[in-house]
Steps between C-alpha positions, in 0.01 A plus 500: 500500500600450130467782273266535187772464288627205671160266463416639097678232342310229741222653396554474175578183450214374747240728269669361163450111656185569593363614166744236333325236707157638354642514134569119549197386634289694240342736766651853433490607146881514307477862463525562891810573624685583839496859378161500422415391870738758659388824260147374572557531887680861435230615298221403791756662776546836215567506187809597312479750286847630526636181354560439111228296357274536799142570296609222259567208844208637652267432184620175514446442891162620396487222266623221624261656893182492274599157338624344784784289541388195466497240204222415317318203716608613790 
């Protein structure tokens, strides 16, 4: 069984395609990144408030959550 550490840079690069794929097509607004998706799924599971900058990422989470994701038109 592989370790956490072992599959994070997968996952990262199969997040940042993803959204990449979504900034090319128009569908996912520039702004979003692959950060933005992974400190929006730590905030749902608990957010970090230990962490530098934490009250300024979640503001934006809150932001770009209320706004949605998506590109205009879509």
């Amino acid at each position: 069984m592989p370790r956490p550490g072992d599959v994070r840079p997968r996952l990262k690069d199969l997040i940042a395609a993803i959204i990449q794929s979504g900034h090319d097509d128009g569908s996912v607004r520039p702004e979003v990144t692959g950060s933005t998706v992974v400190r929006f799924g730590a905030m749902l599971a608990q957010p970090m408030t230990a962490v530098s900058g934490w009250d300024e990422a979640a503001e934006e989470q809150r932001t770009v959550f209320l706004r949605g994701i998506a590109s205009a038109g879509y």
